[in-house]
PDB file of C-alpha atoms in Angstrom:
ATOM      1  CA  ALA A   1      40.879  64.675 -78.755  1.00  0.00           C
ATOM      2  CA  GLN A   2      40.029  63.630 -82.300  1.00  0.00           C
ATOM      3  CA  ALA A   3      36.421  62.726 -81.483  1.00  0.00           C
ATOM      4  CA  PHE A   4      33.808  63.690 -78.888  1.00  0.00           C
ATOM      5  CA  VAL A   5      31.274  61.017 -77.918  1.00  0.00           C
ATOM      6  CA  VAL A   6      28.276  61.585 -75.622  1.00  0.00           C
ATOM      7  CA  ILE A   7      26.626  58.436 -74.266  1.00  0.00           C
ATOM      8  CA  ALA A   8      23.403  59.511 -72.580  1.00  0.00           C
ATOM      9  CA  PRO A   9      20.857  56.681 -72.157  1.00  0.00           C
ATOM     10  CA  GLU A  10      17.792  57.228 -69.965  1.00  0.00           C
ATOM     11  CA  ILE A  11      18.646  56.043 -66.461  1.00  0.00           C
ATOM     12  CA  ALA A  12      17.781  56.942 -62.870  1.00  0.00           C
ATOM     13  CA  HIS A  13      20.333  58.943 -60.855  1.00  0.00           C
ATOM     14  CA  CYS A  14      21.709  56.634 -58.144  1.00  0.00           C
ATOM     15  CA  ASP A  15      21.431  59.273 -55.382  1.00  0.00           C
ATOM     16  CA  LEU A  16      18.603  61.587 -56.412  1.00  0.00           C
ATOM     17  CA  GLY A  17      16.364  59.194 -58.309  1.00  0.00           C
ATOM     18  CA  THR A  18      15.884  61.784 -61.052  1.00  0.00           C
ATOM     19  CA  VAL A  19      16.032  60.904 -64.749  1.00  0.00           C
ATOM     20  CA  CYS A  20      19.414  61.234 -66.439  1.00  0.00           C
ATOM     21  CA  ASP A  21      19.229  61.348 -70.229  1.00  0.00           C
ATOM     22  CA  GLU A  22      20.158  63.441 -73.239  1.00  0.00           C
ATOM     23  CA  ALA A  23      18.114  66.386 -71.957  1.00  0.00           C
ATOM     24  CA  SER A  24      19.702  66.333 -68.496  1.00  0.00           C
ATOM     25  CA  TYR A  25      23.158  66.059 -70.070  1.00  0.00           C
ATOM     26  CA  HIS A  26      22.556  69.299 -71.950  1.00  0.00           C
ATOM     27  CA  LEU A  27      21.481  71.034 -68.722  1.00  0.00           C
ATOM     28  CA  ARG A  28      24.686  70.357 -66.771  1.00  0.00           C
ATOM     29  CA  MET A  29      27.303  73.119 -66.682  1.00  0.00           C
ATOM     30  CA  TRP A  30      30.311  70.773 -66.694  1.00  0.00           C
ATOM     31  CA  CYS A  31      28.808  68.829 -69.614  1.00  0.00           C
ATOM     32  CA  ARG A  32      28.319  72.076 -71.509  1.00  0.00           C
ATOM     33  CA  ALA A  33      31.907  73.044 -70.685  1.00  0.00           C
ATOM     34  CA  GLU A  34      33.312  69.881 -72.273  1.00  0.00           C
ATOM     35  CA  GLN A  35      31.170  70.461 -75.368  1.00  0.00           C
ATOM     36  CA  PHE A  36      32.314  74.086 -75.528  1.00  0.00           C
ATOM     37  CA  ALA A  37      35.977  73.096 -75.229  1.00  0.00           C
ATOM     38  CA  HIS A  38      35.755  70.543 -78.035  1.00  0.00           C
ATOM     39  CA  LEU A  39      33.752  72.864 -80.277  1.00  0.00           C
ATOM     40  CA  LEU A  40      36.194  75.738 -79.946  1.00  0.00           C
ATOM     41  CA  ARG A  41      39.232  73.525 -80.463  1.00  0.00           C
ATOM     42  CA  ASN A  42      37.929  71.104 -83.102  1.00  0.00           C
ATOM     43  CA  GLY A  43      34.534  72.248 -84.408  1.00  0.00           C
ATOM     44  CA  PRO A  44      31.412  70.010 -84.526  1.00  0.00           C
ATOM     45  CA  GLU A  45      32.516  67.765 -87.385  1.00  0.00           C
ATOM     46  CA  ASN A  46      33.477  64.736 -85.271  1.00  0.00           C
ATOM     47  CA  MET A  47      31.029  64.970 -82.362  1.00  0.00           C
ATOM     48  CA  TRP A  48      28.751  62.009 -81.691  1.00  0.00           C
ATOM     49  CA  LEU A  49      25.679  61.396 -79.555  1.00  0.00           C
ATOM     50  CA  ALA A  50      24.128  58.087 -78.479  1.00  0.00           C
ATOM     51  CA  SER A  51      20.973  58.016 -76.354  1.00  0.00           C
ATOM     52  CA  GLY A  52      18.746  55.096 -75.384  1.00  0.00           C
ATOM     53  CA  GLY A  53      18.971  52.235 -77.841  1.00  0.00           C
ATOM     54  CA  ALA A  54      19.739  54.505 -80.768  1.00  0.00           C
ATOM     55  CA  VAL A  55      22.815  54.179 -82.909  1.00  0.00           C
ATOM     56  CA  ALA A  56      25.327  56.975 -82.317  1.00  0.00           C
ATOM     57  CA  GLN A  57      24.502  59.958 -84.489  1.00  0.00           C
ATOM     58  CA  GLN A  58      27.028  62.454 -85.741  1.00  0.00           C
ATOM     59  CA  VAL A  59      26.310  66.006 -84.629  1.00  0.00           C
ATOM     60  CA  ARG A  60      26.840  67.623 -88.013  1.00  0.00           C
ATOM     61  CA  GLY A  61      24.167  66.461 -90.443  1.00  0.00           C
ATOM     62  CA  SER A  62      21.350  66.216 -87.886  1.00  0.00           C
ATOM     63  CA  GLY A  63      19.596  69.556 -87.508  1.00  0.00           C
ATOM     64  CA  ARG A  64      18.139  68.767 -84.095  1.00  0.00           C
ATOM     65  CA  ILE A  65      21.396  67.614 -82.532  1.00  0.00           C
ATOM     66  CA  GLU A  66      23.442  70.335 -84.158  1.00  0.00           C
ATOM     67  CA  ALA A  67      21.029  72.950 -82.791  1.00  0.00           C
ATOM     68  CA  ASP A  68      21.380  71.482 -79.301  1.00  0.00           C
ATOM     69  CA  PHE A  69      25.150  71.529 -79.374  1.00  0.00           C
ATOM     70  CA  LEU A  70      25.682  74.877 -81.059  1.00  0.00           C
ATOM     71  CA  ASN A  71      22.796  76.947 -79.754  1.00  0.00           C
ATOM     72  CA  SER A  72      20.827  75.807 -76.732  1.00  0.00           C
ATOM     73  CA  SER A  73      23.532  74.228 -74.628  1.00  0.00           C
ATOM     74  CA  ALA A  74      27.183  74.159 -75.647  1.00  0.00           C
ATOM     75  CA  LEU A  75      27.671  77.904 -75.945  1.00  0.00           C
ATOM     76  CA  HIS A  76      25.731  78.706 -72.764  1.00  0.00           C
ATOM     77  CA  VAL A  77      28.135  77.045 -70.359  1.00  0.00           C
ATOM     78  CA  PHE A  78      27.474  79.336 -67.403  1.00  0.00           C
ATOM     79  CA  GLY A  79      23.716  78.976 -67.696  1.00  0.00           C
ATOM     80  CA  GLY A  80      24.023  75.288 -66.878  1.00  0.00           C
ATOM     81  CA  GLU A  81      23.142  73.573 -63.621  1.00  0.00           C
ATOM     82  CA  CYS A  82      25.766  72.866 -60.939  1.00  0.00           C
ATOM     83  CA  THR A  83      25.665  70.490 -58.008  1.00  0.00           C
ATOM     84  CA  CYS A  84      27.429  73.084 -55.865  1.00  0.00           C
ATOM     85  CA  CYS A  85      24.591  75.558 -56.487  1.00  0.00           C
ATOM     86  CA  ARG A  86      21.936  72.929 -55.743  1.00  0.00           C
ATOM     87  CA  LEU A  87      23.659  72.296 -52.392  1.00  0.00           C
ATOM     88  CA  LYS A  88      23.930  76.069 -51.825  1.00  0.00           C
ATOM     89  CA  HIS A  89      27.729  75.801 -51.604  1.00  0.00           C
ATOM     90  CA  LYS A  90      27.707  74.083 -48.244  1.00  0.00           C
ATOM     91  CA  GLY A  91      31.314  73.892 -47.039  1.00  0.00           C
ATOM     92  CA  MET A  92      32.513  75.722 -50.162  1.00  0.00           C
ATOM     93  CA  GLU A  93      33.842  79.244 -50.579  1.00  0.00           C
ATOM     94  CA  LYS A  94      33.776  79.235 -54.374  1.00  0.00           C
ATOM     95  CA  CYS A  95      31.242  78.257 -57.036  1.00  0.00           C
ATOM     96  CA  ASP A  96      32.206  75.915 -59.867  1.00  0.00           C
ATOM     97  CA  ARG A  97      31.406  78.783 -62.220  1.00  0.00           C
ATOM     98  CA  GLU A  98      34.397  80.637 -60.807  1.00  0.00           C
ATOM     99  CA  SER A  99      36.600  77.564 -61.277  1.00  0.00           C
ATOM    100  CA  LEU A 100      35.700  77.437 -64.968  1.00  0.00           C
ATOM    101  CA  LEU A 101      36.422  81.112 -65.620  1.00  0.00           C
ATOM    102  CA  ILE A 102      40.105  80.908 -66.597  1.00  0.00           C
ATOM    103  CA  PRO A 103      39.853  77.780 -68.824  1.00  0.00           C
ATOM    104  CA  ILE A 104      36.870  79.194 -70.737  1.00  0.00           C
ATOM    105  CA  LEU A 105      38.530  82.603 -71.070  1.00  0.00           C
ATOM    106  CA  GLY A 106      41.641  80.938 -72.495  1.00  0.00           C
ATOM    107  CA  LEU A 107      39.584  79.023 -75.060  1.00  0.00           C
ATOM    108  CA  TYR A 108      37.825  82.255 -76.004  1.00  0.00           C
ATOM    109  CA  GLY A 109      41.194  83.937 -76.537  1.00  0.00           C
ATOM    110  CA  GLU A 110      42.246  81.188 -78.937  1.00  0.00           C
ATOM    111  CA  LEU A 111      38.963  81.484 -80.824  1.00  0.00           C
ATOM    112  CA  TYR A 112      39.219  85.277 -81.040  1.00  0.00           C
ATOM    113  CA  ALA A 113      42.745  85.093 -82.456  1.00  0.00           C
ATOM    114  CA  CYS A 114      41.622  82.903 -85.360  1.00  0.00           C
ATOM    115  CA  ARG A 115      37.968  83.965 -85.617  1.00  0.00           C
ATOM    116  CA  ASN A 116      38.095  84.522 -89.389  1.00  0.00           C
ATOM    117  CA  MET A 117      39.839  81.255 -90.199  1.00  0.00           C
ATOM    118  CA  GLY A 118      38.258  77.957 -91.184  1.00  0.00           C
ATOM    119  CA  GLY A 119      35.787  76.321 -88.817  1.00  0.00           C
ATOM    120  CA  SER A 120      36.365  78.915 -86.098  1.00  0.00           C
ATOM    121  CA  LYS A 121      34.333  81.432 -88.078  1.00  0.00           C
ATOM    122  CA  LEU A 122      31.039  79.551 -87.575  1.00  0.00           C
ATOM    123  CA  ILE A 123      31.485  79.375 -83.792  1.00  0.00           C
ATOM    124  CA  TRP A 124      32.577  83.018 -83.636  1.00  0.00           C
ATOM    125  CA  GLU A 125      29.519  84.177 -85.591  1.00  0.00           C
ATOM    126  CA  LYS A 126      27.211  82.268 -83.259  1.00  0.00           C
ATOM    127  CA  ILE A 127      28.836  83.833 -80.187  1.00  0.00           C
ATOM    128  CA  VAL A 128      28.480  87.322 -81.686  1.00  0.00           C
ATOM    129  CA  ALA A 129      24.847  86.606 -82.598  1.00  0.00           C
ATOM    130  CA  GLU A 130      24.023  85.340 -79.104  1.00  0.00           C
ATOM    131  CA  GLY A 131      25.847  88.216 -77.423  1.00  0.00           C
ATOM    132  CA  HIS A 132      29.067  88.103 -75.403  1.00  0.00           C
ATOM    133  CA  GLY A 133      27.273  89.220 -72.256  1.00  0.00           C
ATOM    134  CA  VAL A 134      24.917  86.244 -72.448  1.00  0.00           C
ATOM    135  CA  ILE A 135      27.595  83.610 -73.012  1.00  0.00           C
ATOM    136  CA  PHE A 136      30.233  85.202 -70.759  1.00  0.00           C
ATOM    137  CA  PRO A 137      28.205  86.803 -67.925  1.00  0.00           C
ATOM    138  CA  LYS A 138      29.871  89.642 -66.082  1.00  0.00           C
ATOM    139  CA  TYR A 139      28.293  88.683 -62.743  1.00  0.00           C
ATOM    140  CA  PHE A 140      26.366  85.829 -61.160  1.00  0.00           C
ATOM    141  CA  GLU A 141      24.337  85.222 -58.013  1.00  0.00           C
ATOM    142  CA  PHE A 142      26.178  83.211 -55.361  1.00  0.00           C
ATOM    143  CA  VAL A 143      23.782  81.555 -52.903  1.00  0.00           C
ATOM    144  CA  LYS A 144      25.222  80.064 -49.724  1.00  0.00           C
ATOM    145  CA  ASP A 145      23.341  78.407 -46.908  1.00  0.00           C
ATOM    146  CA  ASP A 146      25.218  79.707 -43.865  1.00  0.00           C
ATOM    147  CA  GLU A 147      24.764  81.918 -40.830  1.00  0.00           C
ATOM    148  CA  LYS A 148      27.156  84.598 -42.090  1.00  0.00           C
ATOM    149  CA  ASN A 149      24.870  85.606 -44.977  1.00  0.00           C
ATOM    150  CA  THR A 150      27.653  85.426 -47.588  1.00  0.00           C
ATOM    151  CA  SER A 151      25.197  85.144 -50.474  1.00  0.00           C
ATOM    152  CA  GLY A 152      25.208  87.910 -53.056  1.00  0.00           C
ATOM    153  CA  THR A 153      26.246  89.068 -56.496  1.00  0.00           C
ATOM    154  CA  ARG A 154      29.779  88.057 -57.470  1.00  0.00           C
ATOM    155  CA  ARG A 155      31.968  89.132 -60.350  1.00  0.00           C
ATOM    156  CA  LEU A 156      32.485  86.471 -62.988  1.00  0.00           C
ATOM    157  CA  PHE A 157      33.935  87.672 -66.314  1.00  0.00           C
ATOM    158  CA  GLY A 158      33.494  91.349 -65.577  1.00  0.00           C
ATOM    159  CA  ASP A 159      35.467  93.171 -68.296  1.00  0.00           C
ATOM    160  CA  LEU A 160      37.894  90.293 -68.932  1.00  0.00           C
ATOM    161  CA  VAL A 161      36.417  89.397 -72.338  1.00  0.00           C
ATOM    162  CA  GLU A 162      36.938  92.930 -73.625  1.00  0.00           C
ATOM    163  CA  GLU A 163      40.395  93.081 -72.063  1.00  0.00           C
ATOM    164  CA  ILE A 164      41.595  89.832 -73.628  1.00  0.00           C
ATOM    165  CA  ARG A 165      40.435  91.032 -77.063  1.00  0.00           C
ATOM    166  CA  GLN A 166      42.426  94.232 -76.612  1.00  0.00           C
ATOM    167  CA  LEU A 167      45.456  92.269 -75.445  1.00  0.00           C
ATOM    168  CA  ILE A 168      45.365  89.965 -78.479  1.00  0.00           C
ATOM    169  CA  ASP A 169      44.857  92.893 -80.865  1.00  0.00           C
ATOM    170  CA  ASN A 170      47.722  94.905 -79.365  1.00  0.00           C
ATOM    171  CA  ASP A 171      50.282  92.190 -78.554  1.00  0.00           C
ATOM    172  CA  GLU A 172      51.633  90.515 -81.682  1.00  0.00           C
ATOM    173  CA  GLY A 173      53.585  87.925 -79.691  1.00  0.00           C
ATOM    174  CA  ILE A 174      50.537  86.701 -77.800  1.00  0.00           C
ATOM    175  CA  ARG A 175      48.458  86.628 -80.971  1.00  0.00           C
ATOM    176  CA  HIS A 176      51.066  84.552 -82.792  1.00  0.00           C
ATOM    177  CA  ARG A 177      51.320  82.078 -79.903  1.00  0.00           C
ATOM    178  CA  LEU A 178      47.548  81.630 -79.815  1.00  0.00           C
ATOM    179  CA  LEU A 179      47.422  81.093 -83.565  1.00  0.00           C
ATOM    180  CA  ALA A 180      50.330  78.646 -83.388  1.00  0.00           C
ATOM    181  CA  SER A 181      48.458  76.631 -80.752  1.00  0.00           C
ATOM    182  CA  ARG A 182      45.854  75.998 -83.470  1.00  0.00           C
ATOM    183  CA  GLY A 183      48.465  75.274 -86.124  1.00  0.00           C
ATOM    184  CA  VAL A 184      47.756  78.603 -87.849  1.00  0.00           C
ATOM    185  CA  HIS A 185      50.363  81.090 -89.015  1.00  0.00           C
ATOM    186  CA  GLU A 186      49.327  84.695 -89.585  1.00  0.00           C
ATOM    187  CA  VAL A 187      49.951  86.185 -93.014  1.00  0.00           C
ATOM    188  CA  GLU A 188      51.907  89.395 -92.672  1.00  0.00           C
ATOM    189  CA  GLY A 189      49.960  92.431 -93.878  1.00  0.00           C
ATOM    190  CA  ALA A 190      46.554  90.711 -93.692  1.00  0.00           C
ATOM    191  CA  GLU A 191      45.885  91.071 -90.006  1.00  0.00           C
ATOM    192  CA  ASP A 192      44.252  94.517 -90.023  1.00  0.00           C
ATOM    193  CA  SER A 193      41.373  93.494 -92.266  1.00  0.00           C
ATOM    194  CA  GLU A 194      40.947  90.186 -90.430  1.00  0.00           C
ATOM    195  CA  ARG A 195      40.662  91.852 -87.042  1.00  0.00           C
ATOM    196  CA  ASP A 196      37.772  94.112 -88.022  1.00  0.00           C
ATOM    197  CA  GLY A 197      34.442  93.155 -86.472  1.00  0.00           C
ATOM    198  CA  VAL A 198      31.454  94.200 -84.437  1.00  0.00           C
ATOM    199  CA  TYR A 199      31.224  93.013 -80.838  1.00  0.00           C
ATOM    200  CA  ILE A 200      28.169  92.873 -78.663  1.00  0.00           C
TER     201      ILE A 200
END
C-alpha cells in the first residue's frame, strides 16, 4: 500500500458500549500489527491519522503522533489487547498472538536483511533500543476458561528471532531474496561491515 490511513473518531462500541477512539485503536493487537507491517515495509512517511472532527494529520511531522506509532504502540504488537483473550479463548485452541507469529517474523526477517539501508535503519534502531525480547516475546500466558485447565505459559517466538538472524547471515540466497523483495540489491564486498551490530 502506498498510504496508511487511520480513521478513529470517538464512538461507542456497538456490542460492549465502551469508547472506541484513537487511544483504543492504539491498544488493539491487530491494529498494532497493521501499523507494524506498514512501518517495516514503507516507513512512517505516508501514514495518516484522523480522529474526531480533526483534519487528517500526517504521522511524520507531528511529535505526538509519531511517538504513538513508533514507540508506544506500533512496535509492541504482542502487548496489545485481543478479543480472544478477553473471552478467555472460549471454543478456541489457539490465541491470535500465535496466528500473528509467522507474518511478524517474516517482516522482521526483511527488516533485518536491510537494517542499514535507508528508512529501515530508523525502525531497526528503535527495535534494538526497545529490546528484542520486549517486542518479540519468547513466551506468553494463555488463559482458557474450560474444565480441562489448559491455561498456562506457551511458547511464542522462543529462539526464532535469533535463528532467523543466523539464517539470513549465513545463507546468501535467502538474504538476496529478502533484499530483492524490498527492491534492494546487495553490493558485493560490503556485506560484512553492514551486518555488524549489537543485539539485545
